[in-house]
Amino acid sequence: MTQFILQRLNNIDWSLDFGQLLALGVLVLWLRAIWPSQDLRALAKDKKLQSRAWLAAFAINALWLMNASITSGMHLHFLGLVTLMLMFGWRLATLITLLPVMFFSTFVVQQPFEFAIYMLLMTAMPLFLCFLVYSQVFKYLPHHLFIYIFCSAFINGFTSILFYMLPWAVWLWLSSDYDWLYITDSYLLLIPLLGFPEALLNGMAVTLLVVYRPEYLYDYSDKTYFDTSKE
């Protein structure tokens, strides 16, 4: 076991280039802009919330370890980001993914300084865009439990794959030797194959939370989705 760990550590590429440094700077600016001070204060005071955050980070990390790399840079794995967003809010969810992304870039990709670009394109951008979808669903569609589960969790789970794989494909096209046709045929064509299970995963997780642990959801309220007096 020790020899296996040492071998994995020896294979890690610790080189740092200007692009990685630039991505790190952009990530720092983004985290500063979205810093969830109020959520962090609530987290510091609530031991149970802290436990849920650690368990969520562990679950996300385990989910990403089921990674199927087509070729270098083309990773296929479930995200679980929509459930994380609905549990903790998109700002705190972004911070929670710091550790899983760090683990993924160090021990799966074996390039620790790729951390920033993975963080930006794998979690920060998809979480923000999924939050926009969620906010528009809440604003324009009826406040019904079915809509909350189907649109905010199921459909949003599918879009999270789009919000990750499309920008990542563009990044691969700009930063690697892959041409766009190869990326399309080998990577983007797999979006439906990954998107529907991702949607099902998030939809089922949120359904279970609504039924058994609605207090675990960030801004869910039975009064909002079950109050028939408004109709």
Coordinates of C-alpha atoms in Angstrom, one line a residue:
M1 CA 0.0 0.0 0.0
T2 CA 2.8 2.4 0.9
Q3 CA 4.7 1.6 -2.3
F4 CA 1.5 2.3 -4.3
I5 CA 1.0 5.7 -2.7
L6 CA 4.7 6.6 -3.2
Q7 CA 4.4 5.6 -6.8
R8 CA 1.4 7.8 -7.3
L9 CA 3.1 10.7 -5.6
N10 CA 6.2 10.3 -7.8
N11 CA 4.0 10.5 -11.0
I12 CA 2.6 13.9 -10.0
D13 CA 3.7 16.7 -12.2
W14 CA 4.5 19.7 -10.0
S15 CA 5.4 22.1 -12.9
L16 CA 3.8 25.5 -13.0
D17 CA 3.3 27.6 -16.1
F18 CA 1.9 31.1 -16.8
G19 CA -1.5 29.9 -17.9
Q20 CA -2.0 28.0 -14.6
L21 CA -0.9 31.0 -12.7
L22 CA -3.3 33.2 -14.6
A23 CA -6.2 30.8 -13.9
L24 CA -5.3 30.8 -10.2
G25 CA -5.5 34.6 -10.2
V26 CA -8.9 34.5 -11.9
L27 CA -10.1 31.9 -9.4
V28 CA -9.0 34.0 -6.4
L29 CA -10.9 37.0 -7.8
W30 CA -14.0 34.9 -8.4
L31 CA -13.9 33.5 -4.9
R32 CA -13.5 36.9 -3.4
A33 CA -16.4 38.2 -5.5
I34 CA -18.8 35.4 -4.3
W35 CA -17.5 35.0 -0.8
P36 CA -20.5 33.7 1.3
S37 CA -19.8 35.5 4.5
Q38 CA -23.2 35.0 6.0
D39 CA -23.3 31.3 5.0
L40 CA -19.8 30.8 6.5
R41 CA -20.9 32.4 9.8
A42 CA -23.9 30.0 9.9
L43 CA -21.6 27.1 9.1
A44 CA -19.2 28.0 11.9
K45 CA -22.1 28.0 14.5
D46 CA -23.8 24.8 13.3
K47 CA -22.0 21.5 14.0
K48 CA -24.6 19.5 12.2
L49 CA -24.2 21.7 9.1
Q50 CA -20.5 21.3 9.3
S51 CA -20.9 17.5 9.3
R52 CA -23.2 17.7 6.3
A53 CA -20.7 19.8 4.4
W54 CA -17.8 17.4 5.1
L55 CA -20.0 14.4 4.1
A56 CA -21.1 16.3 0.9
A57 CA -17.4 17.0 0.0
F58 CA -16.5 13.4 0.6
A59 CA -19.5 12.2 -1.5
I60 CA -18.6 14.5 -4.4
N61 CA -15.0 13.3 -4.2
A62 CA -16.1 9.7 -4.4
L63 CA -18.4 10.4 -7.3
W64 CA -15.6 12.1 -9.3
L65 CA -13.3 9.1 -8.6
M66 CA -15.5 7.1 -10.9
N67 CA -13.8 8.8 -13.8
A68 CA -13.5 7.4 -17.3
S69 CA -10.9 9.3 -19.2
I70 CA -11.2 8.9 -23.0
T71 CA -7.8 10.5 -23.7
S72 CA -5.7 13.0 -21.8
G73 CA -7.9 15.9 -20.6
M74 CA -11.2 14.3 -21.6
H75 CA -12.8 13.2 -18.3
L76 CA -16.2 11.6 -18.0
H77 CA -17.8 11.4 -14.5
F78 CA -20.9 12.5 -12.7
L79 CA -20.9 15.9 -11.0
G80 CA -23.5 16.0 -8.3
L81 CA -23.3 19.8 -8.3
V82 CA -27.1 20.5 -8.5
T83 CA -27.8 18.6 -5.3
L84 CA -24.9 20.3 -3.6
M85 CA -26.2 23.7 -4.7
L86 CA -29.8 23.0 -3.5
M87 CA -28.4 21.8 -0.1
F88 CA -25.9 24.6 0.6
G89 CA -26.6 27.4 -1.9
W90 CA -24.4 28.0 -4.9
R91 CA -21.8 30.2 -3.2
L92 CA -21.1 27.9 -0.3
A93 CA -21.3 24.9 -2.6
T94 CA -18.5 26.4 -4.7
L95 CA -16.3 26.5 -1.6
I96 CA -17.2 23.0 -0.6
T97 CA -15.9 21.7 -4.0
L98 CA -12.4 23.2 -3.3
L99 CA -11.2 20.0 -1.6
P100 CA -12.7 17.5 -4.2
V101 CA -11.2 19.5 -7.1
M102 CA -7.8 19.7 -5.3
F103 CA -7.9 15.9 -4.8
F104 CA -9.0 15.3 -8.4
S105 CA -6.3 17.5 -10.0
T106 CA -3.6 16.0 -7.7
F107 CA -4.3 12.3 -7.6
V108 CA -6.5 11.7 -10.8
V109 CA -5.1 14.2 -13.3
Q110 CA -1.7 14.2 -11.4
Q111 CA -1.2 17.9 -12.2
P112 CA -1.9 19.9 -8.9
F113 CA -1.5 23.3 -10.6
E114 CA -4.3 22.5 -13.0
F115 CA -6.5 22.9 -9.9
A116 CA -7.6 26.5 -10.8
I117 CA -8.8 25.7 -14.3
Y118 CA -10.6 22.6 -13.1
M119 CA -12.2 24.6 -10.3
L120 CA -13.3 27.3 -12.7
L121 CA -14.7 25.1 -15.4
M122 CA -15.7 22.0 -13.5
T123 CA -17.5 23.6 -10.5
A124 CA -17.5 27.4 -10.4
M125 CA -19.1 28.1 -13.8
P126 CA -21.6 25.2 -13.7
L127 CA -22.7 26.1 -10.2
F128 CA -23.3 29.7 -11.1
L129 CA -25.1 28.9 -14.4
C130 CA -27.2 26.2 -12.6
F131 CA -28.1 28.8 -10.0
L132 CA -29.3 31.1 -12.8
V133 CA -31.5 28.3 -14.2
Y134 CA -32.9 27.6 -10.7
S135 CA -33.6 31.3 -10.0
Q136 CA -35.4 31.7 -13.4
V137 CA -37.5 28.6 -12.6
F138 CA -38.4 30.0 -9.2
K139 CA -39.2 33.4 -10.7
Y140 CA -41.3 32.4 -13.8
L141 CA -42.8 29.0 -13.1
P142 CA -45.4 28.1 -10.5
H143 CA -44.2 27.1 -7.0
H144 CA -45.1 23.5 -7.2
L145 CA -43.2 20.5 -5.8
F146 CA -43.1 18.7 -9.1
I147 CA -41.6 21.8 -10.8
Y148 CA -39.0 22.1 -8.0
I149 CA -37.9 18.5 -8.4
F150 CA -38.3 18.2 -12.2
C151 CA -36.9 21.6 -13.3
S152 CA -34.6 22.7 -10.5
A153 CA -33.1 19.2 -9.9
F154 CA -33.7 16.9 -12.9
I155 CA -33.4 19.2 -15.8
N156 CA -30.9 21.4 -14.0
G157 CA -28.8 18.2 -13.5
F158 CA -28.7 17.7 -17.2
T159 CA -27.7 21.3 -17.9
S160 CA -24.9 21.0 -15.4
I161 CA -23.2 18.5 -17.7
L162 CA -23.7 20.9 -20.6
F163 CA -22.3 23.8 -18.5
Y164 CA -19.2 21.7 -17.7
M165 CA -18.5 19.8 -20.9
L166 CA -19.0 22.6 -23.4
P167 CA -16.6 25.1 -21.8
W168 CA -14.2 22.3 -21.1
A169 CA -14.3 21.3 -24.8
V170 CA -13.5 24.9 -25.8
W171 CA -10.6 24.9 -23.3
L172 CA -9.2 21.7 -24.7
W173 CA -9.5 23.1 -28.3
L174 CA -7.6 26.2 -27.3
S175 CA -5.0 24.6 -25.0
S176 CA -4.2 21.2 -26.5
D177 CA -3.4 19.6 -29.9
Y178 CA -7.0 18.3 -30.3
D179 CA -8.9 19.7 -33.3
W180 CA -12.6 20.6 -32.8
L181 CA -13.9 17.7 -35.0
Y182 CA -12.0 15.2 -32.8
I183 CA -13.3 16.8 -29.6
T184 CA -16.9 16.8 -31.0
D185 CA -16.8 13.2 -32.1
S186 CA -15.0 11.8 -29.0
Y187 CA -16.3 14.0 -26.2
L188 CA -19.3 16.2 -26.9
L189 CA -21.3 13.4 -28.5
L190 CA -21.3 11.8 -25.1
I191 CA -23.2 14.6 -23.4
P192 CA -26.6 12.8 -23.6
L193 CA -25.0 9.6 -22.4
L194 CA -23.8 11.4 -19.3
G195 CA -26.5 14.0 -19.0
F196 CA -29.5 11.8 -18.4
P197 CA -28.0 9.7 -15.6
E198 CA -26.7 13.0 -14.1
A199 CA -30.3 14.3 -14.2
L200 CA -31.7 11.1 -12.7
L201 CA -29.0 11.1 -10.0
N202 CA -29.8 14.7 -8.9
G203 CA -33.5 14.3 -9.3
M204 CA -33.6 11.2 -7.1
A205 CA -31.3 12.7 -4.5
V206 CA -33.4 15.9 -4.2
T207 CA -36.6 13.8 -4.1
L208 CA -35.3 11.8 -1.1
L209 CA -34.2 15.0 0.6
V210 CA -37.6 16.6 0.1
V211 CA -39.4 13.6 1.5
Y212 CA -37.1 12.6 4.4
R213 CA -34.8 15.6 5.2
P214 CA -36.3 18.9 3.8
E215 CA -34.4 20.8 6.4
Y216 CA -31.2 19.9 4.6
L217 CA -32.2 21.9 1.5
Y218 CA -30.9 25.5 1.5
D219 CA -34.1 27.5 0.7
Y220 CA -36.8 24.8 0.4
S221 CA -40.0 25.4 2.3
D222 CA -43.1 23.3 2.6
K223 CA -45.0 26.5 2.9
T224 CA -43.7 27.7 -0.5
Y225 CA -44.5 24.5 -2.4
F226 CA -47.5 23.1 -0.5
D227 CA -49.4 26.2 0.5
T228 CA -52.6 25.8 -1.6
S229 CA -54.2 29.0 -0.2
K230 CA -52.2 31.0 -2.8
E231 CA -54.0 29.3 -5.7

